[in-house]
């Protein structure tokens, strides 16, 4: 049984959030943020339009203060811990969480999630 899809080493996330293309879509579809020793991962889709990716450039998932996840399109802000939009046009909506596990300092997309997202 495999561990799922490898995303990165935990140490890589210590430098900032990262986007990933785990399903070979040709663009980042999942991103992960390390905060207070925990990894939070979401699909890279803003709930405002439902088909817009968040960052204005690769890996630019946080606001300037690095306190919230930000959508560059219309400035929506989301909590890192649960993906809740706390400011912007989709206030009250959530980013879609992606379950990840950490094994031996490596971050993995869990197998069940990988299977559900496979196209
Ligand atoms: S598409 Fe993200 S805030 Fe509008």
PDB file of C-alpha atoms and ligand atoms in Angstrom:
ATOM      1  CA  UNK A   1       0.000   0.000   0.000  1.00  0.00           C
ATOM      2  CA  UNK A   2       1.437   3.372  -0.959  1.00  0.00           C
ATOM      3  CA  UNK A   3       1.505   6.492   1.182  1.00  0.00           C
ATOM      4  CA  UNK A   4      -0.333   8.549  -1.441  1.00  0.00           C
ATOM      5  CA  UNK A   5       1.259  11.232  -3.565  1.00  0.00           C
ATOM      6  CA  UNK A   6       4.431  12.857  -2.296  1.00  0.00           C
ATOM      7  CA  UNK A   7       4.180  16.645  -2.190  1.00  0.00           C
ATOM      8  CA  UNK A   8       7.423  17.843  -0.627  1.00  0.00           C
ATOM      9  CA  UNK A   9       9.749  17.731   2.316  1.00  0.00           C
ATOM     10  CA  UNK A  10       8.477  19.466   5.431  1.00  0.00           C
ATOM     11  CA  UNK A  11      11.574  21.678   5.424  1.00  0.00           C
ATOM     12  CA  UNK A  12      10.586  23.095   2.025  1.00  0.00           C
ATOM     13  CA  UNK A  13       7.314  24.400   3.478  1.00  0.00           C
ATOM     14  CA  UNK A  14       9.222  26.152   6.251  1.00  0.00           C
ATOM     15  CA  UNK A  15      10.324  28.684   3.615  1.00  0.00           C
ATOM     16  CA  UNK A  16       6.733  29.479   2.640  1.00  0.00           C
ATOM     17  CA  UNK A  17       3.630  27.967   1.067  1.00  0.00           C
ATOM     18  CA  UNK A  18       3.998  25.850  -2.037  1.00  0.00           C
ATOM     19  CA  UNK A  19       1.730  24.926  -4.916  1.00  0.00           C
ATOM     20  CA  UNK A  20       1.709  21.452  -6.438  1.00  0.00           C
ATOM     21  CA  UNK A  21       0.460  19.677  -9.544  1.00  0.00           C
ATOM     22  CA  UNK A  22      -0.082  16.187  -8.095  1.00  0.00           C
ATOM     23  CA  UNK A  23      -2.411  15.033 -10.856  1.00  0.00           C
ATOM     24  CA  UNK A  24      -0.366  16.314 -13.808  1.00  0.00           C
ATOM     25  CA  UNK A  25      -2.896  18.963 -14.798  1.00  0.00           C
ATOM     26  CA  UNK A  26      -0.197  21.283 -16.086  1.00  0.00           C
ATOM     27  CA  UNK A  27      -0.801  23.810 -13.310  1.00  0.00           C
ATOM     28  CA  UNK A  28      -0.820  23.861  -9.540  1.00  0.00           C
ATOM     29  CA  UNK A  29      -4.101  22.474  -8.238  1.00  0.00           C
ATOM     30  CA  UNK A  30      -3.191  21.952  -4.577  1.00  0.00           C
ATOM     31  CA  UNK A  31      -1.203  24.080  -2.161  1.00  0.00           C
ATOM     32  CA  UNK A  32       0.129  23.621   1.338  1.00  0.00           C
ATOM     33  CA  UNK A  33       0.971  26.023   4.141  1.00  0.00           C
ATOM     34  CA  UNK A  34       2.988  25.295   7.273  1.00  0.00           C
ATOM     35  CA  UNK A  35       1.839  27.143  10.372  1.00  0.00           C
ATOM     36  CA  UNK A  36       2.827  26.464  13.972  1.00  0.00           C
ATOM     37  CA  UNK A  37       4.177  23.056  13.031  1.00  0.00           C
ATOM     38  CA  UNK A  38       1.026  21.902  11.243  1.00  0.00           C
ATOM     39  CA  UNK A  39       0.501  21.531   7.518  1.00  0.00           C
ATOM     40  CA  UNK A  40      -2.729  22.812   5.964  1.00  0.00           C
ATOM     41  CA  UNK A  41      -3.533  21.965   2.363  1.00  0.00           C
ATOM     42  CA  UNK A  42      -6.309  23.100   0.041  1.00  0.00           C
ATOM     43  CA  UNK A  43      -7.296  22.872  -3.572  1.00  0.00           C
ATOM     44  CA  UNK A  44      -6.073  25.926  -5.452  1.00  0.00           C
ATOM     45  CA  UNK A  45      -9.546  27.180  -6.347  1.00  0.00           C
ATOM     46  CA  UNK A  46     -11.236  30.281  -4.980  1.00  0.00           C
ATOM     47  CA  UNK A  47     -14.845  29.705  -3.882  1.00  0.00           C
ATOM     48  CA  UNK A  48     -15.803  33.130  -5.248  1.00  0.00           C
ATOM     49  CA  UNK A  49     -15.854  32.058  -8.892  1.00  0.00           C
ATOM     50  CA  UNK A  50     -15.203  28.356  -8.410  1.00  0.00           C
ATOM     51  CA  UNK A  51     -12.665  28.073 -11.204  1.00  0.00           C
ATOM     52  CA  UNK A  52     -10.064  30.715 -10.389  1.00  0.00           C
ATOM     53  CA  UNK A  53      -6.716  29.878  -8.872  1.00  0.00           C
ATOM     54  CA  UNK A  54      -5.575  31.961  -5.924  1.00  0.00           C
ATOM     55  CA  UNK A  55      -2.044  33.297  -6.434  1.00  0.00           C
ATOM     56  CA  UNK A  56      -0.909  36.044  -8.801  1.00  0.00           C
ATOM     57  CA  UNK A  57       2.418  34.259  -9.189  1.00  0.00           C
ATOM     58  CA  UNK A  58       3.704  30.822  -8.250  1.00  0.00           C
ATOM     59  CA  UNK A  59       3.476  30.109  -4.510  1.00  0.00           C
ATOM     60  CA  UNK A  60       2.106  33.597  -3.622  1.00  0.00           C
ATOM     61  CA  UNK A  61      -0.625  32.178  -1.407  1.00  0.00           C
ATOM     62  CA  UNK A  62      -0.324  34.482   1.605  1.00  0.00           C
ATOM     63  CA  UNK A  63      -1.077  38.153   2.137  1.00  0.00           C
ATOM     64  CA  UNK A  64       1.717  40.597   2.943  1.00  0.00           C
ATOM     65  CA  UNK A  65       1.337  40.051   6.683  1.00  0.00           C
ATOM     66  CA  UNK A  66       1.498  36.263   6.081  1.00  0.00           C
ATOM     67  CA  UNK A  67      -1.514  35.829   8.353  1.00  0.00           C
ATOM     68  CA  UNK A  68      -4.078  34.820   5.756  1.00  0.00           C
ATOM     69  CA  UNK A  69      -4.322  32.955   2.504  1.00  0.00           C
ATOM     70  CA  UNK A  70      -5.203  35.459  -0.191  1.00  0.00           C
ATOM     71  CA  UNK A  71      -6.924  35.253  -3.549  1.00  0.00           C
ATOM     72  CA  UNK A  72      -5.249  37.702  -5.892  1.00  0.00           C
ATOM     73  CA  UNK A  73      -8.283  38.143  -8.136  1.00  0.00           C
ATOM     74  CA  UNK A  74     -10.469  40.144  -5.737  1.00  0.00           C
ATOM     75  CA  UNK A  75      -8.503  40.112  -2.494  1.00  0.00           C
ATOM     76  CA  UNK A  76     -10.455  37.529  -0.520  1.00  0.00           C
ATOM     77  CA  UNK A  77      -8.707  36.511   2.703  1.00  0.00           C
ATOM     78  CA  UNK A  78      -8.941  33.015   4.189  1.00  0.00           C
ATOM     79  CA  UNK A  79      -7.813  31.635   7.528  1.00  0.00           C
ATOM     80  CA  UNK A  80      -4.839  29.318   7.216  1.00  0.00           C
ATOM     81  CA  UNK A  81      -6.217  26.853   9.749  1.00  0.00           C
ATOM     82  CA  UNK A  82      -9.588  26.120   8.164  1.00  0.00           C
ATOM     83  CA  UNK A  83      -9.770  27.981   4.858  1.00  0.00           C
ATOM     84  CA  UNK A  84     -12.699  30.161   5.948  1.00  0.00           C
ATOM     85  CA  UNK A  85     -13.088  33.361   3.942  1.00  0.00           C
ATOM     86  CA  UNK A  86     -13.089  36.188   6.489  1.00  0.00           C
ATOM     87  CA  UNK A  87     -12.911  39.113   4.080  1.00  0.00           C
ATOM     88  CA  UNK A  88     -13.901  39.613   0.472  1.00  0.00           C
ATOM     89  CA  UNK A  89     -16.671  38.637  -1.914  1.00  0.00           C
ATOM     90  CA  UNK A  90     -16.907  35.017  -0.746  1.00  0.00           C
ATOM     91  CA  UNK A  91     -16.962  35.772   2.998  1.00  0.00           C
ATOM     92  CA  UNK A  92     -18.268  32.772   4.936  1.00  0.00           C
ATOM     93  CA  UNK A  93     -17.282  30.239   2.278  1.00  0.00           C
ATOM     94  CA  UNK A  94     -14.415  27.778   2.591  1.00  0.00           C
ATOM     95  CA  UNK A  95     -11.503  26.641   0.517  1.00  0.00           C
ATOM     96  CA  UNK A  96     -11.692  22.894  -0.112  1.00  0.00           C
ATOM     97  CA  UNK A  97      -9.377  21.185   2.374  1.00  0.00           C
ATOM     98  CA  UNK A  98      -7.073  18.444   1.153  1.00  0.00           C
ATOM     99  CA  UNK A  99      -5.986  15.809   3.697  1.00  0.00           C
ATOM    100  CA  UNK A 100      -2.262  15.399   4.007  1.00  0.00           C
ATOM    101  CA  UNK A 101      -0.066  13.289   6.221  1.00  0.00           C
ATOM    102  CA  UNK A 102       3.515  13.771   7.325  1.00  0.00           C
ATOM    103  CA  UNK A 103       5.762  10.746   7.475  1.00  0.00           C
ATOM    104  CA  UNK A 104       9.495  10.976   8.072  1.00  0.00           C
ATOM    105  CA  UNK A 105       9.422  14.726   7.391  1.00  0.00           C
ATOM    106  CA  UNK A 106       7.778  14.202   4.014  1.00  0.00           C
ATOM    107  CA  UNK A 107       4.341  15.652   3.206  1.00  0.00           C
ATOM    108  CA  UNK A 108       1.957  13.321   1.381  1.00  0.00           C
ATOM    109  CA  UNK A 109      -1.419  13.798  -0.176  1.00  0.00           C
ATOM    110  CA  UNK A 110      -3.348  10.968   1.428  1.00  0.00           C
ATOM    111  CA  UNK A 111      -4.268   8.077  -0.758  1.00  0.00           C
ATOM    112  CA  UNK A 112      -8.053   8.435  -0.456  1.00  0.00           C
ATOM    113  CA  UNK A 113      -7.903  12.085  -1.451  1.00  0.00           C
ATOM    114  CA  UNK A 114      -5.590  11.299  -4.313  1.00  0.00           C
ATOM    115  CA  UNK A 115      -8.069   8.728  -5.588  1.00  0.00           C
ATOM    116  CA  UNK A 116     -11.048  11.067  -5.298  1.00  0.00           C
ATOM    117  CA  UNK A 117      -9.329  13.826  -7.213  1.00  0.00           C
ATOM    118  CA  UNK A 118      -7.974  11.668  -9.980  1.00  0.00           C
ATOM    119  CA  UNK A 119      -9.529  12.524 -13.301  1.00  0.00           C
TER     120      UNK A 119
HETATM  121  S1  LIG B   1     -11.987  34.905  -7.583  1.00  0.00           S
HETATM  122 FE1  LIG B   1     -11.086  34.877  -5.585  1.00  0.00          FE
HETATM  123  S2  LIG B   1     -11.859  36.657  -4.635  1.00  0.00           S
HETATM  124 FE2  LIG B   1     -12.793  36.664  -6.594  1.00  0.00          FE
END
